[in-house]
Amino acid sequence: MMTRDEIYQALKDILVKEFEVPEEELSLEANLYQDLDLDSIDAVDLVVKLQQLTGKKIQPNEFKSARTVADVIDALEQLVSDAA
């Protein structure tokens, strides 16, 4: 099972490598849409990458309310702990 720190590190790697988000802009409070310039298509791509990371099926509605990096980590943490 992944720890919160491992989830955050993996999420940062995905955002930097796949979405070209400057690493210095990443923080737990960073808003995915306003601060990191993701759009709805990016959000779908991010869900796909997170599914590959966790090996779990992620329902898009589980991420609809996620606005910040911390929200995504919370949702992923919930997902991996539910499956454990």
CSV table of C-alpha atoms in Angstrom, one decimal:
chain,number,residue,atom,x,y,z
A,1,MET,CA,0.0,0.0,0.0
A,2,MET,CA,1.3,3.5,-0.9
A,3,THR,CA,1.9,6.1,1.8
A,4,ARG,CA,0.6,9.7,1.4
A,5,ASP,CA,4.2,10.8,0.6
A,6,GLU,CA,4.6,8.1,-2.1
A,7,ILE,CA,1.3,9.2,-3.6
A,8,TYR,CA,2.4,12.8,-3.6
A,9,GLN,CA,5.8,12.0,-5.1
A,10,ALA,CA,4.2,9.8,-7.9
A,11,LEU,CA,1.6,12.5,-8.6
A,12,LYS,CA,4.4,15.2,-8.8
A,13,ASP,CA,6.3,12.9,-11.3
A,14,ILE,CA,3.2,12.5,-13.4
A,15,LEU,CA,2.4,16.2,-13.4
A,16,VAL,CA,5.9,17.2,-14.3
A,17,LYS,CA,6.7,14.5,-16.9
A,18,GLU,CA,3.3,14.1,-18.6
A,19,PHE,CA,1.7,17.6,-18.2
A,20,GLU,CA,4.9,19.7,-18.2
A,21,VAL,CA,4.0,21.4,-15.0
A,22,PRO,CA,7.0,23.3,-13.5
A,23,GLU,CA,8.0,21.4,-10.4
A,24,GLU,CA,8.3,24.7,-8.4
A,25,GLU,CA,4.6,25.4,-9.0
A,26,LEU,CA,3.6,22.2,-7.3
A,27,SER,CA,2.4,22.3,-3.8
A,28,LEU,CA,-0.4,20.6,-1.8
A,29,GLU,CA,-2.5,23.8,-2.1
A,30,ALA,CA,-1.9,24.3,-5.9
A,31,ASN,CA,-5.2,24.4,-7.8
A,32,LEU,CA,-5.1,21.9,-10.7
A,33,TYR,CA,-7.0,24.2,-13.0
A,34,GLN,CA,-6.0,27.8,-12.0
A,35,ASP,CA,-2.4,27.3,-10.8
A,36,LEU,CA,-1.3,24.3,-12.9
A,37,ASP,CA,-3.3,25.1,-16.1
A,38,LEU,CA,-4.8,21.7,-16.4
A,39,ASP,CA,-8.1,21.5,-18.4
A,40,SER,CA,-10.8,18.8,-18.4
A,41,ILE,CA,-9.0,16.7,-21.0
A,42,ASP,CA,-5.9,16.8,-18.9
A,43,ALA,CA,-8.0,15.8,-15.9
A,44,VAL,CA,-9.2,12.7,-17.8
A,45,ASP,CA,-5.6,11.9,-18.8
A,46,LEU,CA,-4.5,12.3,-15.2
A,47,VAL,CA,-7.2,9.8,-14.0
A,48,VAL,CA,-5.9,7.3,-16.6
A,49,LYS,CA,-2.3,7.8,-15.3
A,50,LEU,CA,-3.4,7.4,-11.7
A,51,GLN,CA,-5.3,4.2,-12.6
A,52,GLN,CA,-2.0,2.8,-14.1
A,53,LEU,CA,-0.2,3.9,-10.9
A,54,THR,CA,-2.6,2.3,-8.5
A,55,GLY,CA,-3.9,-0.6,-10.6
A,56,LYS,CA,-7.4,0.4,-9.4
A,57,LYS,CA,-10.4,1.5,-11.5
A,58,ILE,CA,-11.1,5.1,-10.7
A,59,GLN,CA,-14.5,6.5,-11.3
A,60,PRO,CA,-14.3,10.0,-12.8
A,61,ASN,CA,-16.9,11.3,-10.4
A,62,GLU,CA,-14.5,10.5,-7.5
A,63,PHE,CA,-12.2,13.2,-8.9
A,64,LYS,CA,-14.8,15.7,-10.0
A,65,SER,CA,-14.6,17.5,-6.6
A,66,ALA,CA,-10.8,17.5,-6.6
A,67,ARG,CA,-9.5,21.0,-7.1
A,68,THR,CA,-6.1,20.9,-5.5
A,69,VAL,CA,-3.1,18.6,-5.4
A,70,ALA,CA,-4.1,17.7,-1.8
A,71,ASP,CA,-7.6,16.8,-2.9
A,72,VAL,CA,-6.2,14.3,-5.5
A,73,ILE,CA,-3.9,12.8,-2.9
A,74,ASP,CA,-6.9,12.5,-0.4
A,75,ALA,CA,-9.0,10.7,-3.1
A,76,LEU,CA,-6.1,8.4,-4.1
A,77,GLU,CA,-5.4,7.6,-0.4
A,78,GLN,CA,-9.1,6.7,0.1
A,79,LEU,CA,-9.0,4.5,-3.1
A,80,VAL,CA,-5.9,2.5,-2.1
A,81,SER,CA,-7.1,2.1,1.5
A,82,ASP,CA,-10.6,0.9,0.4
A,83,ALA,CA,-9.0,-1.7,-1.8
A,84,ALA,CA,-6.6,-3.0,0.9
